[in-house]
Tab-separated table of C-alpha atoms in Angstrom:
chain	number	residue	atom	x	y	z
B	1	UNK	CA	152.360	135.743	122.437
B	2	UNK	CA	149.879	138.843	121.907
B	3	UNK	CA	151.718	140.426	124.963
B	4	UNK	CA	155.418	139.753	123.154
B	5	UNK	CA	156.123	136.482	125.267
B	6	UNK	CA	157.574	133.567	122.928
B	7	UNK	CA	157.242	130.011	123.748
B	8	UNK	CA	159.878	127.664	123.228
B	9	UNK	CA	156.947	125.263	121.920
B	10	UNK	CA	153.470	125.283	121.556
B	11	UNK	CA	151.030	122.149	121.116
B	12	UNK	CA	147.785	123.085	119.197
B	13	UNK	CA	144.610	120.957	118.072
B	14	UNK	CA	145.069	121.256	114.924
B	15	UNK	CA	147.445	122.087	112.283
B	16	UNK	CA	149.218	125.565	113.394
B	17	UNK	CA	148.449	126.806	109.895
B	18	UNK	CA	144.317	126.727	110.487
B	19	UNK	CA	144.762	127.147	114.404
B	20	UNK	CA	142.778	130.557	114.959
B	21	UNK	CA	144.289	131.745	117.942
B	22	UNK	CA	147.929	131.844	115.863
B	23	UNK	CA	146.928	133.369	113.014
B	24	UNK	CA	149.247	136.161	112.085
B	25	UNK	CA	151.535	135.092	114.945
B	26	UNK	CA	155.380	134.476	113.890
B	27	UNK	CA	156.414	131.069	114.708
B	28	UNK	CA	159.453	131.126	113.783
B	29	UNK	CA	162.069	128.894	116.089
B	30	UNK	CA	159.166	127.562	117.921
B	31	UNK	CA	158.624	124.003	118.110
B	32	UNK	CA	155.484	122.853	117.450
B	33	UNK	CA	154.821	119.450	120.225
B	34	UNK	CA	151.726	118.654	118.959
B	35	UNK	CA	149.081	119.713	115.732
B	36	UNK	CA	146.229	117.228	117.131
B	37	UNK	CA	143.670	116.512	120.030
B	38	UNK	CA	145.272	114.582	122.525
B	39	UNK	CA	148.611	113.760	121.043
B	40	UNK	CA	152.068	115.775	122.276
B	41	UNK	CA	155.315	115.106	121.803
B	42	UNK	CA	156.937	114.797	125.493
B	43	UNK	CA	160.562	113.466	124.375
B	44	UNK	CA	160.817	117.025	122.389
B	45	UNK	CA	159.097	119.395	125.026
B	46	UNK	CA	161.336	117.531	127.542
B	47	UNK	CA	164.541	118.572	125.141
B	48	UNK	CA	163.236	122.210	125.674
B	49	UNK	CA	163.537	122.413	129.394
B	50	UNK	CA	160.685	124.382	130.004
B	51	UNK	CA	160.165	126.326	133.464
B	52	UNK	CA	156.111	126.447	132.593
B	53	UNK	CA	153.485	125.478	131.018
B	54	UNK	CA	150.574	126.724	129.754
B	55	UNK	CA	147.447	125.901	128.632
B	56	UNK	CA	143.655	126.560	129.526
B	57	UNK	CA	141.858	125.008	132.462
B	58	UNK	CA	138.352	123.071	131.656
B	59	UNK	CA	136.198	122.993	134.738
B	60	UNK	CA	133.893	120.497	133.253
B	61	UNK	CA	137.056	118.398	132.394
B	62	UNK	CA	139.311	119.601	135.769
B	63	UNK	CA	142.306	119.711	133.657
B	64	UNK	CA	144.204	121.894	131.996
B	65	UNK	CA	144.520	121.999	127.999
B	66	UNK	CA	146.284	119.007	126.617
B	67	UNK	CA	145.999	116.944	130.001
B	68	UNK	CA	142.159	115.917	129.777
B	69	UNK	CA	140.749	112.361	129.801
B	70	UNK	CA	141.085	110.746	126.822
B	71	UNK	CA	144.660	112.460	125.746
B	72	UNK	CA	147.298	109.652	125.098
B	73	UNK	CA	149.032	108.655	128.508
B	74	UNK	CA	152.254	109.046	126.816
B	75	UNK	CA	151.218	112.909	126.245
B	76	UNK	CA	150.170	113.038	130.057
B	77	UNK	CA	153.559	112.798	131.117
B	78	UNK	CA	153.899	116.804	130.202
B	79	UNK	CA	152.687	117.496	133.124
B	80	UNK	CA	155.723	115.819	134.395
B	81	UNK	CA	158.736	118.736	132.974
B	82	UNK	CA	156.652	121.745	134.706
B	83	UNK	CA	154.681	123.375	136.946
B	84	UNK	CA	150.866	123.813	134.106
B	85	UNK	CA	149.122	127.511	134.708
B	86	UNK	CA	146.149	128.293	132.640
B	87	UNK	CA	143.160	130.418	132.749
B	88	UNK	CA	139.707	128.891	133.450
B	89	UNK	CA	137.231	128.759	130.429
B	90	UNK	CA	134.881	129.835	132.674
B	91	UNK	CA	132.345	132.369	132.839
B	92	UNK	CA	133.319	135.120	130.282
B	93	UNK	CA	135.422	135.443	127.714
B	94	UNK	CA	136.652	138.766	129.270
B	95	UNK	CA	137.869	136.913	132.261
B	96	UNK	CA	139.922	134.976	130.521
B	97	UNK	CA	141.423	137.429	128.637
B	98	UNK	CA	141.775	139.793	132.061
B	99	UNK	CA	143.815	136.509	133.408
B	100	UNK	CA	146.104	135.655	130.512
B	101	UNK	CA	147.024	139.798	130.338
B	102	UNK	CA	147.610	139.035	134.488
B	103	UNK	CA	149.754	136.220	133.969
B	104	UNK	CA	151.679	137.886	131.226
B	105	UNK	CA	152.809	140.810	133.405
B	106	UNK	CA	153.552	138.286	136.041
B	107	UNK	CA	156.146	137.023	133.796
B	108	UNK	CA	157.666	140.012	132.714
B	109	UNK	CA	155.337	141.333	129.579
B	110	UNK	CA	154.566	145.469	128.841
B	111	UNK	CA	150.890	144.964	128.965
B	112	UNK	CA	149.674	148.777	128.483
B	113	UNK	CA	151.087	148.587	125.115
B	114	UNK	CA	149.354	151.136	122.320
B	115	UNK	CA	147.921	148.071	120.251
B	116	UNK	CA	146.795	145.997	123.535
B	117	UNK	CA	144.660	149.083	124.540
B	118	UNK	CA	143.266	149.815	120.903
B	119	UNK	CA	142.461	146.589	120.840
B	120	UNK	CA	140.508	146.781	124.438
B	121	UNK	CA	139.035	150.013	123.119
B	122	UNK	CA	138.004	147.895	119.778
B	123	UNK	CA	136.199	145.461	122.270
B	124	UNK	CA	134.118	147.801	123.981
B	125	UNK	CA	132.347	149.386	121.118
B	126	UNK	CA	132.098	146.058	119.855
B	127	UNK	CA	130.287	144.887	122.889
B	128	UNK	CA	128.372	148.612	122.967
B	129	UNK	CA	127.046	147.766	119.199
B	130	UNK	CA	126.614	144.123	119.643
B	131	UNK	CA	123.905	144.943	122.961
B	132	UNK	CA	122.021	147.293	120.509
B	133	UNK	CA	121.323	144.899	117.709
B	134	UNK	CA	120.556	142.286	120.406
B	135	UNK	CA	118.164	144.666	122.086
B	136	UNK	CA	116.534	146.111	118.647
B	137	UNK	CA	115.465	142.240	118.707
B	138	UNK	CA	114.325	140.934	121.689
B	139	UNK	CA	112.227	138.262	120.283
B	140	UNK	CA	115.334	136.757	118.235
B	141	UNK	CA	115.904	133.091	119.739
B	142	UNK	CA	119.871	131.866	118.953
B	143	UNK	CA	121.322	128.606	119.182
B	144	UNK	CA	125.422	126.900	119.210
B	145	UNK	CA	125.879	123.798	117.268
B	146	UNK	CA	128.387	121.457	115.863
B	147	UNK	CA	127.068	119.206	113.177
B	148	UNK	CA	129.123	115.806	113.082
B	149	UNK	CA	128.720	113.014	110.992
B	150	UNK	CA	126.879	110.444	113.906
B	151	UNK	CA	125.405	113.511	115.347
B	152	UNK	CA	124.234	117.066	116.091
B	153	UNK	CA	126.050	118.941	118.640
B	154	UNK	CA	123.611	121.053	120.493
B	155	UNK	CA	125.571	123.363	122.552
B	156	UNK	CA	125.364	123.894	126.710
B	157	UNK	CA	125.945	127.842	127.169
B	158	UNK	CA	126.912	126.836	130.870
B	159	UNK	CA	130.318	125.281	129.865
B	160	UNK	CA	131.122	127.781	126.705
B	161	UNK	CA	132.260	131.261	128.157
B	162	UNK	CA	131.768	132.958	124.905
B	163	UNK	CA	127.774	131.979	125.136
B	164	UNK	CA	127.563	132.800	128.427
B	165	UNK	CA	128.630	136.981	127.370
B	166	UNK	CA	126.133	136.722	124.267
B	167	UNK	CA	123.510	135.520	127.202
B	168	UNK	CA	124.730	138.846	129.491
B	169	UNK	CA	124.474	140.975	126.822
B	170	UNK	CA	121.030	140.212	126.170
B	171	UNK	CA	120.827	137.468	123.043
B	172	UNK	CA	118.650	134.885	123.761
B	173	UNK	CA	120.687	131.418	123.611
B	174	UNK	CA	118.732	128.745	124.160
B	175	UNK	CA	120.011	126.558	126.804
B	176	UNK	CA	119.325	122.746	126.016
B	177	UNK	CA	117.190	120.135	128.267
B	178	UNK	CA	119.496	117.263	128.283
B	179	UNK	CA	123.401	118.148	127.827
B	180	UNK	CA	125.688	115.038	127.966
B	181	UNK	CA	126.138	113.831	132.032
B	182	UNK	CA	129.825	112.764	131.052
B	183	UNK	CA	130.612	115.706	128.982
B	184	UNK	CA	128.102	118.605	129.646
B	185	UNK	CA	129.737	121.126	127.131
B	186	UNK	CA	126.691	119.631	124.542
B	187	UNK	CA	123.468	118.033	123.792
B	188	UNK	CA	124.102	114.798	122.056
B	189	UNK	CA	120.522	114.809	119.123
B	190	UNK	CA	120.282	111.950	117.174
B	191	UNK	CA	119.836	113.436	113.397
B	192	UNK	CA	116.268	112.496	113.339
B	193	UNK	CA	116.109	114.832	116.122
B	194	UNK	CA	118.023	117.253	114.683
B	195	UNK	CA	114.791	119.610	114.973
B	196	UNK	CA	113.995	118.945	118.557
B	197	UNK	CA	115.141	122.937	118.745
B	198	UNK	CA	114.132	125.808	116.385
B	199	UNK	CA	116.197	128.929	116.770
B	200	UNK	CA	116.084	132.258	114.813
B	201	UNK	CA	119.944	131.912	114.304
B	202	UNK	CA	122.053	129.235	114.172
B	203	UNK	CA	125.765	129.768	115.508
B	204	UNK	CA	127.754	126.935	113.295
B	205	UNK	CA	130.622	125.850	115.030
B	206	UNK	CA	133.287	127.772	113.673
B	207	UNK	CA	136.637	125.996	114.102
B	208	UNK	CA	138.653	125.525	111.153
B	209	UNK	CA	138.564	121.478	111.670
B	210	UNK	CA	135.047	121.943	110.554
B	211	UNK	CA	134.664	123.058	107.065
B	212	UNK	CA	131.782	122.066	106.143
B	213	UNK	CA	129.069	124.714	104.835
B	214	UNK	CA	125.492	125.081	106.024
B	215	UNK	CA	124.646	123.946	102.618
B	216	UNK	CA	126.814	120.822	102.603
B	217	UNK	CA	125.135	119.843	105.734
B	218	UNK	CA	122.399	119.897	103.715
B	219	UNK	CA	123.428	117.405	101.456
B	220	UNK	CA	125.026	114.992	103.739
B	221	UNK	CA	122.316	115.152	106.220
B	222	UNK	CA	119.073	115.986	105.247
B	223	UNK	CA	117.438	116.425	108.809
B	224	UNK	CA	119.625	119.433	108.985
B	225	UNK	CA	117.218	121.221	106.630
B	226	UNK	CA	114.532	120.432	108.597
B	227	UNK	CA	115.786	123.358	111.566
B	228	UNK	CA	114.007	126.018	109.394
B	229	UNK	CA	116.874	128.426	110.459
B	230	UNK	CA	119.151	126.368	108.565
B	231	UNK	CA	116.676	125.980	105.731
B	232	UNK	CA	116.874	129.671	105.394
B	233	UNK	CA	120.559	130.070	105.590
B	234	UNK	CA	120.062	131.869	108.953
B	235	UNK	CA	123.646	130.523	109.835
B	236	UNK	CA	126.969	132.510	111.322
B	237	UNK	CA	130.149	130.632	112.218
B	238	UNK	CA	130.522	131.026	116.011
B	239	UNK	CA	134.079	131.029	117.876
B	240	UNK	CA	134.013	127.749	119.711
B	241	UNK	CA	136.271	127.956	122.478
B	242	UNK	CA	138.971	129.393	120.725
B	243	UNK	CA	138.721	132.794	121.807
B	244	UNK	CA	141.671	134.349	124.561
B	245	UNK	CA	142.077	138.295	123.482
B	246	UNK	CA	140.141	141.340	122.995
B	247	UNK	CA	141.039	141.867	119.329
B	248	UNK	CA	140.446	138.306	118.352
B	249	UNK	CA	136.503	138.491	120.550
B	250	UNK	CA	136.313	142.659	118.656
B	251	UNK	CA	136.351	140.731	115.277
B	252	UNK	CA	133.960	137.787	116.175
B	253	UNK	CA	131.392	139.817	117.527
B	254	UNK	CA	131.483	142.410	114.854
B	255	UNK	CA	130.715	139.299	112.520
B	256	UNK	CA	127.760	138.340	115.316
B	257	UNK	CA	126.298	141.587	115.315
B	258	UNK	CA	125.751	141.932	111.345
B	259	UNK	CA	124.232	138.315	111.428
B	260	UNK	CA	121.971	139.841	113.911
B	261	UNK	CA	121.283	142.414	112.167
B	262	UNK	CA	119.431	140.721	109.185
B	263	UNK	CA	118.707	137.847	111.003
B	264	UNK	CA	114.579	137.185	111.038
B	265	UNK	CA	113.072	136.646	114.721
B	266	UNK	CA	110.279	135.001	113.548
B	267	UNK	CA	111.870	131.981	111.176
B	268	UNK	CA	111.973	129.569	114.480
B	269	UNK	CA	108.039	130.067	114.883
């Protein structure tokens, strides 16, 4: 949609209203399939006679977006009207958005337009500025999570592109000892264990299905106090797997690189 190609439908996670990657996107006459994890409605996709389908491919998973295990069968039979494309979440964030600009010129899109290459130029002084508060701190120690109410989330940079660029670019994300053997995008920590890690800076999983605040963590869990980064507020909402576009990964990591900024390298100690 970023490179002027409209859907017919789109099926999102979550409400379309919240969903990150459409904000400021005009949905008008597009029908929305789906605004939850695992559930799509076929019958109307079917009624829209699509020629393709698109939707990110998950390595860990080996299926596209909307297609993994655990989706309802009924929602499986997408895969039925179309032939799926999708761009791996793979190793960078870059490469993904290098392979959705490919596969919108393969289908017809301007992609040298004036705002695509602002926003590319946006990026790259991003990622210049980003490297220099990283490297002004090479002690700083940095950590993904997703609190949940059973557990804590303890990100695997392996399966989360995004992590894997803050790891090129020279922040220190600490890479956990035991991620899942069924689903290896996290650590599964028991909240009494919630301090088996102590990072400088905690990334807080950032997806707008998660509102909770660092401090109302706090409340409902009070092991989460006891990761002294969180104690200390030393918390920045991080772009979970969200992220497909320069602009949208310009504005993240300007966010990233003021948390870094004033974040202490010695509160993990």
């Amino acid at each position: 949609m970023s490179f002027g190609i409209k859907p017919v439908g789109i099926y999102a996670d979550e409400s379309v209203k919240t969903d990150a990657n459409l904000k400021d996107l005009d949905l008008t006459g597009i029908e929305i399939l789906g605004q939850e994890w695992g559930k799509i409605d076929v019958e109307k996709a079917a009624a829209l006679r699509p020629d393709l389908i698109v939707g990110d491919w998950w390595p860990a998973e080996k299926a596209h977006s909307g297609l993994e295990e655990g989706v309802d069968e009924k929602s499986k039979k997408l895969a039925e009207l179309a032939p799926v494309v999708g761009v791996s979440q793979g190793k960078s964030i870059v490469d993904l958005a290098k392979g959705y600009e490919e596969l919108a010129k393969s289908l017809g899109a301007k992609v040298d337009a004036p705002e695509i290459a602002a926003n590319k130029k946006r990026f790259e002084d991003a990622v210049a500025t980003f490297k220099e508060a990283v490297a002004a701190k090479p002690d700083l120690t940095v950590a993904a999570m997703s609190p949940a109410d059973d557990k804590l989330y303890f990100a695997n940079p392996e399966y989360a592109p995004e992590l894997l660029d803050f790891q090129s670019w020279g922040m220190k994300v600490i890479n956990p000892e035991s991620p899942d053997p069924g689903f290896p995008y996290w650590e599964n920590l028991s909240w009494e264990n919630a301090d088996k890690y102590q990072p400088d800076l905690i990334l807080f999983d950032g997806r707008s299905y998660k509102p909770t605040s660092n401090a109302e963590w706090g409340k409902k869990q009070p092991t989460w106090f006891k990761i002294k980064a969180a104690k200390a507020g030393a918390v920045v909402a991080w772009p979970a797997y969200w992220l497909h576009t320069y602009g949208d990964f310009a504005t993240e990591l300007d966010k990233l690189t003021a948390a870094v900024k004033t974040a202490d390298p010695n509160i993990g100690d």
